[in-house]
mmCIF file of C-alpha atoms in Angstrom:
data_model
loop_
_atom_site.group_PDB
_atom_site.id
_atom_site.type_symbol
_atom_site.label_atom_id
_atom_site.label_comp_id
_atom_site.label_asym_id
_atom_site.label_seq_id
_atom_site.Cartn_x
_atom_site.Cartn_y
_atom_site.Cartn_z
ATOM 1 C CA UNK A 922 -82.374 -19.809 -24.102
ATOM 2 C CA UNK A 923 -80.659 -22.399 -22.311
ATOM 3 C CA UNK A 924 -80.672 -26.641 -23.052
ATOM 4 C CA UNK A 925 -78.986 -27.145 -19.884
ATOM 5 C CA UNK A 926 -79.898 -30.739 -18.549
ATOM 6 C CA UNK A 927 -82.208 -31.041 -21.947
ATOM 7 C CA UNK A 928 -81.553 -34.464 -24.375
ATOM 8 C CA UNK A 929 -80.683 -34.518 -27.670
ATOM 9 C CA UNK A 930 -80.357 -37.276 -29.251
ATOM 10 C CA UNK A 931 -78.746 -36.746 -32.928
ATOM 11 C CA UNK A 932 -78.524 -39.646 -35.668
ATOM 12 C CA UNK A 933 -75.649 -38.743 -38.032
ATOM 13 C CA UNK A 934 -73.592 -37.015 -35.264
ATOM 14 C CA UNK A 935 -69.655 -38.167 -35.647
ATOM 15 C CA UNK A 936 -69.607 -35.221 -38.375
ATOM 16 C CA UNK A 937 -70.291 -32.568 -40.153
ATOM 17 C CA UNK A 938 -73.777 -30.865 -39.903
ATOM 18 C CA UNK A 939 -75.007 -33.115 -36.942
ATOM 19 C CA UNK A 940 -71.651 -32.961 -34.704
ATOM 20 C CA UNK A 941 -71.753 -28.541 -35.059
ATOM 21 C CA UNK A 942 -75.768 -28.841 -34.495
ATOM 22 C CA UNK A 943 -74.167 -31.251 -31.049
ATOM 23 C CA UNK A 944 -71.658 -28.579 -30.263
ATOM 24 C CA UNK A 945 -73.499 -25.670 -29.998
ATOM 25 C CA UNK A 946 -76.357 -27.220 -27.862
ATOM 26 C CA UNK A 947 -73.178 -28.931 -25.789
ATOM 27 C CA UNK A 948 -72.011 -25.091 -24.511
ATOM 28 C CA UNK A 949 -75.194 -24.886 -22.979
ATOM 29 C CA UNK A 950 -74.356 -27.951 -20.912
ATOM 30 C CA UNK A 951 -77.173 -30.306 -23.111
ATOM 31 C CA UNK A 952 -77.230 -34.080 -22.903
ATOM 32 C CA UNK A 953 -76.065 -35.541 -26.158
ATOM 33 C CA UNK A 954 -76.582 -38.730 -27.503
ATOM 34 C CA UNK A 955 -73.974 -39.035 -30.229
ATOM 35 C CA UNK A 956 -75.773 -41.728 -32.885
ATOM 36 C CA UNK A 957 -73.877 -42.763 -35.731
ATOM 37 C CA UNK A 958 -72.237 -45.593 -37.356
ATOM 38 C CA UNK A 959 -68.977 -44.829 -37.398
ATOM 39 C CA UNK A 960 -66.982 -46.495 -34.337
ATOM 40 C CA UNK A 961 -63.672 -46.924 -36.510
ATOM 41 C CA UNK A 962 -61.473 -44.185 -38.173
ATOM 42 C CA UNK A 963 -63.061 -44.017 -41.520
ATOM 43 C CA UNK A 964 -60.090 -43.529 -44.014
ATOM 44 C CA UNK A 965 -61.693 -40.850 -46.100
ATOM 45 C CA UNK A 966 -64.269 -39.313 -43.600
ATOM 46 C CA UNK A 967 -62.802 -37.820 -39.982
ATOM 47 C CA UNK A 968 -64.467 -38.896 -36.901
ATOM 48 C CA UNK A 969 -66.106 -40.928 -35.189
ATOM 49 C CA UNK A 970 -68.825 -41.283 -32.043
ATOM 50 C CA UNK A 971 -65.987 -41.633 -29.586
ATOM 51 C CA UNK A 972 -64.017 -38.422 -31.081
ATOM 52 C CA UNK A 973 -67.320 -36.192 -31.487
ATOM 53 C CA UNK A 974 -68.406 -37.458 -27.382
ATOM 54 C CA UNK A 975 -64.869 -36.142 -26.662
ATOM 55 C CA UNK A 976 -65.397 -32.319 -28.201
ATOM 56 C CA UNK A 977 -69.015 -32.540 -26.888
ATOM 57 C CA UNK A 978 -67.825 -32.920 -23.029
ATOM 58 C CA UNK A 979 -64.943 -30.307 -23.442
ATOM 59 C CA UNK A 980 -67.785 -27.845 -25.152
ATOM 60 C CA UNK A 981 -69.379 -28.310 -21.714
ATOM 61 C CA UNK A 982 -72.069 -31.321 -22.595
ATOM 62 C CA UNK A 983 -72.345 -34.784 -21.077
ATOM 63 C CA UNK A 984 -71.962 -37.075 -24.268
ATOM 64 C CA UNK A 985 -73.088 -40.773 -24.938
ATOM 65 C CA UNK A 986 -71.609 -42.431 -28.201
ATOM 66 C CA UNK A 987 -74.021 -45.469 -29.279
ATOM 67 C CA UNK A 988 -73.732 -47.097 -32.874
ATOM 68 C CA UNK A 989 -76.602 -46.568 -34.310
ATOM 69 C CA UNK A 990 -77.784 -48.148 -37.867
ATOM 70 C CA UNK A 991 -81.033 -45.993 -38.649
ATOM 71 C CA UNK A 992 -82.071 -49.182 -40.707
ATOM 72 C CA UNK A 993 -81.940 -51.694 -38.278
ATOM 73 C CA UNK A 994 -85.243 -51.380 -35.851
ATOM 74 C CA UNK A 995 -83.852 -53.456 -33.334
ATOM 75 C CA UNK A 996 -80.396 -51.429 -33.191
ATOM 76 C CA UNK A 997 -83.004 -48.476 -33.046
ATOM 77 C CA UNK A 998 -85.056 -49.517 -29.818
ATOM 78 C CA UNK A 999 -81.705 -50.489 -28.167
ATOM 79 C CA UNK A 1000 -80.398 -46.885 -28.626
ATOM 80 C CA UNK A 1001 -83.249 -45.167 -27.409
ATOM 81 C CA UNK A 1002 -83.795 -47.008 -24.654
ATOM 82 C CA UNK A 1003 -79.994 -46.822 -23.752
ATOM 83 C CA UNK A 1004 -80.309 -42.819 -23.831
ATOM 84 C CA UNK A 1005 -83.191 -43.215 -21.951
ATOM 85 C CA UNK A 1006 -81.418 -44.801 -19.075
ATOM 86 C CA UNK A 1007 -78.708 -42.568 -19.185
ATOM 87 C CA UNK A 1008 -80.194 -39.277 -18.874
ATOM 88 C CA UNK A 1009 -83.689 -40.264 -18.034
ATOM 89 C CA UNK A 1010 -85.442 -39.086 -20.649
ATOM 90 C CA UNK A 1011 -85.166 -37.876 -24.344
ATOM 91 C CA UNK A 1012 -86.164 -34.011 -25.214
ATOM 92 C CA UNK A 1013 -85.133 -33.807 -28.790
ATOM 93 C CA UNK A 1014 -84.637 -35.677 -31.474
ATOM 94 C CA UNK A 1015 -82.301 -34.802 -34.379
ATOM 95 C CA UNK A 1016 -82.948 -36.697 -37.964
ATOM 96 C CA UNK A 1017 -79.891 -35.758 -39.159
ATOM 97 C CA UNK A 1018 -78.036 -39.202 -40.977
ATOM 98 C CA UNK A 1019 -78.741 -39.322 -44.364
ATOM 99 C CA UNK A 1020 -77.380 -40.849 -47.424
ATOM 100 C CA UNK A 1021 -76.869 -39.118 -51.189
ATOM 101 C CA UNK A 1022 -76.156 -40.221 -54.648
ATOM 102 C CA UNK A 1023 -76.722 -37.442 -57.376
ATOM 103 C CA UNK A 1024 -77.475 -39.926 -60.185
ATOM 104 C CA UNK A 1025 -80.469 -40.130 -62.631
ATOM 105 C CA UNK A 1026 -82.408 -43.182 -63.145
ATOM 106 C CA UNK A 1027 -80.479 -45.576 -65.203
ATOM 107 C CA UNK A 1028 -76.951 -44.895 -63.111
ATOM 108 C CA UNK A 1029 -78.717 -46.079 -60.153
ATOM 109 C CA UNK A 1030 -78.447 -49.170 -58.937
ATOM 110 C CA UNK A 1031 -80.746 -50.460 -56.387
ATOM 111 C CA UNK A 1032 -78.440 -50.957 -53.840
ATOM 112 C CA UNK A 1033 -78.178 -47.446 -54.013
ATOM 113 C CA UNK A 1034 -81.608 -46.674 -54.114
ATOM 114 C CA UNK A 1035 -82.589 -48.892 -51.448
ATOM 115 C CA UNK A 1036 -79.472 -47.406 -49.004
ATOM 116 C CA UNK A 1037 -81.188 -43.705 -49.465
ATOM 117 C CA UNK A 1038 -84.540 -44.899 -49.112
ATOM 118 C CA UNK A 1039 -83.954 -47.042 -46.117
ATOM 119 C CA UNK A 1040 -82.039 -43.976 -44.509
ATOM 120 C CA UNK A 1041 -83.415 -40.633 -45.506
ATOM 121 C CA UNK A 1042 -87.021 -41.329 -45.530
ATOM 122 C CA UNK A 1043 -87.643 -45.085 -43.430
ATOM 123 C CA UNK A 1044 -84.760 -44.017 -40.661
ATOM 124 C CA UNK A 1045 -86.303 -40.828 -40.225
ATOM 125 C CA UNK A 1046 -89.712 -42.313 -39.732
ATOM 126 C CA UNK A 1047 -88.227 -44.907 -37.484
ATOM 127 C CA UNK A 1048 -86.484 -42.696 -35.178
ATOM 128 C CA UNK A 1049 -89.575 -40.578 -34.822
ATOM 129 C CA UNK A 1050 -91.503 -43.185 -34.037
ATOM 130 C CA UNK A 1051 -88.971 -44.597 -31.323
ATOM 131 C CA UNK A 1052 -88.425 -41.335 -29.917
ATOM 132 C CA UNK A 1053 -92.217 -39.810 -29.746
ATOM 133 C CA UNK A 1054 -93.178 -41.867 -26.634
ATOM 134 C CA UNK A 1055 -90.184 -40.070 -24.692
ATOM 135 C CA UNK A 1056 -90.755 -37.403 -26.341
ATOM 136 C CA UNK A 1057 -94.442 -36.964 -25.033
ATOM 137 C CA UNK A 1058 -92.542 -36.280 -21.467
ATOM 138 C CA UNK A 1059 -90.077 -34.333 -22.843
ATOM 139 C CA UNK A 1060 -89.224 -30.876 -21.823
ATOM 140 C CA UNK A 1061 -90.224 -27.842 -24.752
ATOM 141 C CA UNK A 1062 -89.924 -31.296 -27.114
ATOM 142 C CA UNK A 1063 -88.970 -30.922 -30.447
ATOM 143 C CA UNK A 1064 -88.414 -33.232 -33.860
ATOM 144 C CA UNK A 1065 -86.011 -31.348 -36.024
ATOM 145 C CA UNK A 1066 -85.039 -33.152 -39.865
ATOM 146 C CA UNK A 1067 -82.814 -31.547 -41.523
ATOM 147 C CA UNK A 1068 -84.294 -31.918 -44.957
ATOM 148 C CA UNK A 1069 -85.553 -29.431 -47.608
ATOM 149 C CA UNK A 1070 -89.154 -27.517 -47.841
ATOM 150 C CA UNK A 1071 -91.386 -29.622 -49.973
ATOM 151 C CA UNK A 1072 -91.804 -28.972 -53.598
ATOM 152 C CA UNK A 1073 -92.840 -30.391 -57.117
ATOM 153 C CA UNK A 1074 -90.787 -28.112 -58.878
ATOM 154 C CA UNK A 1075 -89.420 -30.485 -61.441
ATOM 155 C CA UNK A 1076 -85.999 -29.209 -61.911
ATOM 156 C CA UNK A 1077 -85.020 -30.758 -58.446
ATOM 157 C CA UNK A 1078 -86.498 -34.004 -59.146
ATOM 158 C CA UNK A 1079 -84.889 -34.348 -63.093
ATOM 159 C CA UNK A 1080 -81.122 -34.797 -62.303
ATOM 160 C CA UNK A 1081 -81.538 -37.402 -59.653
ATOM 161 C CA UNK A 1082 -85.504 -38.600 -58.696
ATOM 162 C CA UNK A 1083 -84.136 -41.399 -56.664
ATOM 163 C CA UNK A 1084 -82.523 -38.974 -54.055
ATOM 164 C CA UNK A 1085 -84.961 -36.466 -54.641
ATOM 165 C CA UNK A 1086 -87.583 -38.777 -53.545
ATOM 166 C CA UNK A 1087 -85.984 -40.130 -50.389
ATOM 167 C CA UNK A 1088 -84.911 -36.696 -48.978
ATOM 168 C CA UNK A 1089 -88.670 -35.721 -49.720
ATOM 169 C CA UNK A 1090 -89.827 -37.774 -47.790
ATOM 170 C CA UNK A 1091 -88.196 -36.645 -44.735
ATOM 171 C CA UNK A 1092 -89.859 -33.561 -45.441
ATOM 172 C CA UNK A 1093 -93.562 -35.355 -45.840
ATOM 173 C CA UNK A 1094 -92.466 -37.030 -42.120
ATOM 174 C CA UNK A 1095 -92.224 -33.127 -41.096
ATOM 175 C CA UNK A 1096 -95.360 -32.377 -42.535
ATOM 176 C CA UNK A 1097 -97.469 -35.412 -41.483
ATOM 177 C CA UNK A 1098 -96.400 -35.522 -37.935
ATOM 178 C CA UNK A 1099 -96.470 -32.073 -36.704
ATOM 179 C CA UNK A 1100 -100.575 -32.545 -37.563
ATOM 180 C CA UNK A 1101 -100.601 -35.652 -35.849
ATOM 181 C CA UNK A 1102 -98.570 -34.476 -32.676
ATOM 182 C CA UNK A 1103 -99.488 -30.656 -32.696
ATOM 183 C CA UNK A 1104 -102.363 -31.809 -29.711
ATOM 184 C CA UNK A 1105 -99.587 -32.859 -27.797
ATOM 185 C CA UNK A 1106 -96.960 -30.215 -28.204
ATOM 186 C CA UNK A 1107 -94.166 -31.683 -30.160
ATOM 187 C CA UNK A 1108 -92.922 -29.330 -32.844
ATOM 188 C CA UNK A 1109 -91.679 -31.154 -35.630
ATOM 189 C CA UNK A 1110 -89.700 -28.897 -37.875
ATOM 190 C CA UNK A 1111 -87.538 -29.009 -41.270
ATOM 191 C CA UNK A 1112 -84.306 -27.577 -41.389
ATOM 192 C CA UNK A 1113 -82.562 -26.534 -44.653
ATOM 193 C CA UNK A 1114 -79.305 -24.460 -45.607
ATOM 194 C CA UNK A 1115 -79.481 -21.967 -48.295
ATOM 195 C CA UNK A 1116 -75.920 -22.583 -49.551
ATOM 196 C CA UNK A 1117 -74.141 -25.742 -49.929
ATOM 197 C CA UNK A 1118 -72.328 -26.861 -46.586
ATOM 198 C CA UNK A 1119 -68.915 -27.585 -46.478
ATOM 199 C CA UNK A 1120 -68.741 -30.897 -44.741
ATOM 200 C CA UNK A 1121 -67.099 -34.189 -45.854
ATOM 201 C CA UNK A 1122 -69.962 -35.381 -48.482
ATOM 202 C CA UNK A 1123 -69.867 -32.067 -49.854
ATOM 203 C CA UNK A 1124 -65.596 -33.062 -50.348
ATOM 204 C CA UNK A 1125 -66.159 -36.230 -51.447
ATOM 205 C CA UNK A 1126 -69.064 -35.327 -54.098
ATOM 206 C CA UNK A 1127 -67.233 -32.153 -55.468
ATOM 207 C CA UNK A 1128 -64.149 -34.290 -55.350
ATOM 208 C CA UNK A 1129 -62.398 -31.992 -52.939
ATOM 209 C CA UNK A 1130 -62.799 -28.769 -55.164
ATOM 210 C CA UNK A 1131 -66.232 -27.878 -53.175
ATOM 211 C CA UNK A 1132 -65.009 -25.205 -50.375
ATOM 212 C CA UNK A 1133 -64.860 -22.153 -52.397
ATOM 213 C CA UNK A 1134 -69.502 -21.276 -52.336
ATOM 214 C CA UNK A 1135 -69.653 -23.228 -49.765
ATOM 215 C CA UNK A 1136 -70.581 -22.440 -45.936
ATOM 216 C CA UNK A 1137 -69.303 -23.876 -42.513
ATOM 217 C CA UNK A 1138 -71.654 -26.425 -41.052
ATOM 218 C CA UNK A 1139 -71.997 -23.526 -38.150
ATOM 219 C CA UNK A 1140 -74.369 -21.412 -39.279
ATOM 220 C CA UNK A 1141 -77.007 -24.499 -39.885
ATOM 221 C CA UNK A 1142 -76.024 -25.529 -35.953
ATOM 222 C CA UNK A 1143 -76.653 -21.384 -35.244
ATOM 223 C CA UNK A 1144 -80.153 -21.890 -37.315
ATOM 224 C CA UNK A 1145 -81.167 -24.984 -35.046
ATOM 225 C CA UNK A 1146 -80.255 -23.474 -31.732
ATOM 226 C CA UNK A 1147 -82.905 -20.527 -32.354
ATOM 227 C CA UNK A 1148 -85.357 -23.154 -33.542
ATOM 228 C CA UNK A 1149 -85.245 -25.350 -30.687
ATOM 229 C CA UNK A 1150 -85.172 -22.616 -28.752
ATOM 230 C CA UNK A 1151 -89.162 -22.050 -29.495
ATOM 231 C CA UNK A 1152 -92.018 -22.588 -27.621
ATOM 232 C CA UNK A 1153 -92.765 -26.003 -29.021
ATOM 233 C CA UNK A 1154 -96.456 -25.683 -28.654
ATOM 234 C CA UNK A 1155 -96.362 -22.718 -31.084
ATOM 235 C CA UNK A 1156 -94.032 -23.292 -33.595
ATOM 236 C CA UNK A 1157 -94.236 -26.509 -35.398
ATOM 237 C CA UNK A 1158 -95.078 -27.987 -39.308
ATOM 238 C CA UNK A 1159 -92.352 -25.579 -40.912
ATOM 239 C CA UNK A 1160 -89.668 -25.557 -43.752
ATOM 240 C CA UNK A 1161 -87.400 -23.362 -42.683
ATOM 241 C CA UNK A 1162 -83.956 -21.926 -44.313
ATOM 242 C CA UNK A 1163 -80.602 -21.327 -42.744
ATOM 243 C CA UNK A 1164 -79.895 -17.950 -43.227
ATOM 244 C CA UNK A 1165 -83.695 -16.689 -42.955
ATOM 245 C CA UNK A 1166 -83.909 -18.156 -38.972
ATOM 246 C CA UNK A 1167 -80.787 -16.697 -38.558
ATOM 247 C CA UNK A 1168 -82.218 -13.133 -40.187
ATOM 248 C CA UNK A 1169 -85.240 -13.082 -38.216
ATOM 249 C CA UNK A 1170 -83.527 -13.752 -35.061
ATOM 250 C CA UNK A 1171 -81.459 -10.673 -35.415
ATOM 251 C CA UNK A 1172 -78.073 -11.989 -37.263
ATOM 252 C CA UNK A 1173 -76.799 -9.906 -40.013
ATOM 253 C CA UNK A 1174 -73.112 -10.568 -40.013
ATOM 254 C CA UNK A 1175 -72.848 -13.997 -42.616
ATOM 255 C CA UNK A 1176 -69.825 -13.488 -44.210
ATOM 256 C CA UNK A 1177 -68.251 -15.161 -40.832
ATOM 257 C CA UNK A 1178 -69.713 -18.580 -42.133
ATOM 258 C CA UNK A 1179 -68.153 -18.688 -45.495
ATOM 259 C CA UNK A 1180 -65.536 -21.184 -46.348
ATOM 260 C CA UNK A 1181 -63.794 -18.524 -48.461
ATOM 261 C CA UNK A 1182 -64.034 -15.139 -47.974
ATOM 262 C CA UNK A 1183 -65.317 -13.250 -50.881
ATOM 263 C CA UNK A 1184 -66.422 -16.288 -53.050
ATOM 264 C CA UNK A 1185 -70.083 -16.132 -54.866
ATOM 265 C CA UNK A 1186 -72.005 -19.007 -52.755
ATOM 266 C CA UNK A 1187 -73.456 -21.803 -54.598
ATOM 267 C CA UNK A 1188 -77.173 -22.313 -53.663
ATOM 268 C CA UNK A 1189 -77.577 -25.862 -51.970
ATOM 269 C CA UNK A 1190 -80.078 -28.095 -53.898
ATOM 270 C CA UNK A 1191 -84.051 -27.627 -53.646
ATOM 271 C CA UNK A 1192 -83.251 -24.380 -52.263
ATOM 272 C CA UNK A 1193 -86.261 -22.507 -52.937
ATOM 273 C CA UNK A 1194 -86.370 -19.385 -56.113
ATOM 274 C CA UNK A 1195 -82.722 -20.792 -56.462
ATOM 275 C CA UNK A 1196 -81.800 -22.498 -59.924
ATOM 276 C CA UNK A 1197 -80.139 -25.790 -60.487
ATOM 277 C CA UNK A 1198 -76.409 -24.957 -60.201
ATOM 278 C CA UNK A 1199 -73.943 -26.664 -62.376
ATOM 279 C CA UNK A 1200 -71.483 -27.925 -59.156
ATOM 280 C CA UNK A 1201 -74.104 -30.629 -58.569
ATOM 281 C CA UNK A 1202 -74.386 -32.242 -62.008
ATOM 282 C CA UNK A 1203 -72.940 -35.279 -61.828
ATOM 283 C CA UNK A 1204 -69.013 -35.810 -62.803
#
């Protein structure tokens, strides 16, 4: 397994999940193409493109810090294009940005609803669709969303159907175009942790009291790395879970992700056989 000299270009990237999933390629000496909004110091939320490129290169990657507003199209072709010219091609593509309110149908606006839409499910789809004819050249390409296996179970849609319904349908992207590009061997994949992820939406929904159940962002950046890591001709169309790629691949030792040592984890939403735990009810 190596992504030495490989492209990744990863929306969502200044933090949390997407930064860890840039890291751990990064010590393999991967091009990264660090996609996010956030140029300024946020005053809540740590980091920023520039700060992320900065741990990327001393990792051992080359880094390229664009702003990149998943909603605009033009902002979209312009970032592509850019990573394009940078490192000559683009190998993977990371649909990582999203956006989350946990609120049922009358406490959502449609600001809100259009913001999660226009993110989770159109970004996704327009990032794809940006990337794919790069992507056809790629090296072992691959399309990885990090979104969860698809289900009509209704207890994940109840709570909140709004943001059910636009992180679905990063999940129906997964399983519409790895038909549509399985004859030309891009594996497009879903990626979903088991637990919830301590990152800084997780602080600011729990309102800070979310570490203890929670997991380090690592262990989904471990459960990419193997996934990427497959022939992408052969392994493509799947939901997959954290901790099960990471099982399968040999890992046994988890308790080195936890936030807090010998805590009870707290099952991340529309994780499958799990039940609807109580931290994500709205406050």
């Amino acid at each position: 397994r190596s992504f030495s000299g490989l492209t990744a270009l990863i929306t969502g990237a200044s933090r949390g999940i997407g930064k860890e999933i840039a890291l751990r390629l990064a010590k393999d000496g991967a091009n990264i193409v660090v996609a996010a909004k956030t140029i300024k110091p946020h005053p809540k939320l740590a980091g920023t493109i520039y700060t992320a490129s900065e741990e990327i290169e001393r990792a051992g990657g080359r880094a390229l810090p664009l702003f990149l507003d998943v909603r605009d199209e033009e902002n979209v072709q312009e970032c592509v294009e850019r990573a394009v010219e940078k490192f000559g091609g683009i190998d993977i593509l990371i649909n990582n940005a999203s956006a989350v309110s946990l609120a049922g149908t009358e406490e959502t606006d449609m600001k809100h609803y259009d913001l999660m839409h226009s993110i989770n499910t159109r970004g996704t789809f327009l990032m794809s669709k940006a990337c794919i004819p790069h992507l056809l050249n790629g090296t072992n390409p691959h399309i990885l969303n990090i979104s969860p296996p698809l289900t009509m179970d209704r207890i994940w849609f109840g709570p909140h159907v709004a943001y059910s319904m636009a992180k679905f349908g990063m999940s129906m992207c997964v399983l519409g175009m790895a038909e549509e590009l399985r004859p030309y061997g891009i594996a497009v994949n879903a990626l979903w942790p088991a637990t919830a992820i301590w990152t800084a939406a997780l602080d600011m929904l729990t309102e800070g009291e979310g570490m203890a159940g929670s997991r380090s962002p690592k262990i989904v950046a471990d459960a990419a790395y193997v996934i990427l890591s497959k022939g992408a001709a052969n392994f493509s169309g799947k939901f997959l879970i954290d901790e099960n790629v990471l099982k399968a691949d040999g890992v046994t030792d988890f308790e080195k992700y936890a936030m807090v040592p010998n805590v009870p984890l707290v099952p991340d939403l529309f994780t499958p056989g799990e039940p609807y735990h109580s931290r994500w009810l709205r406050k």
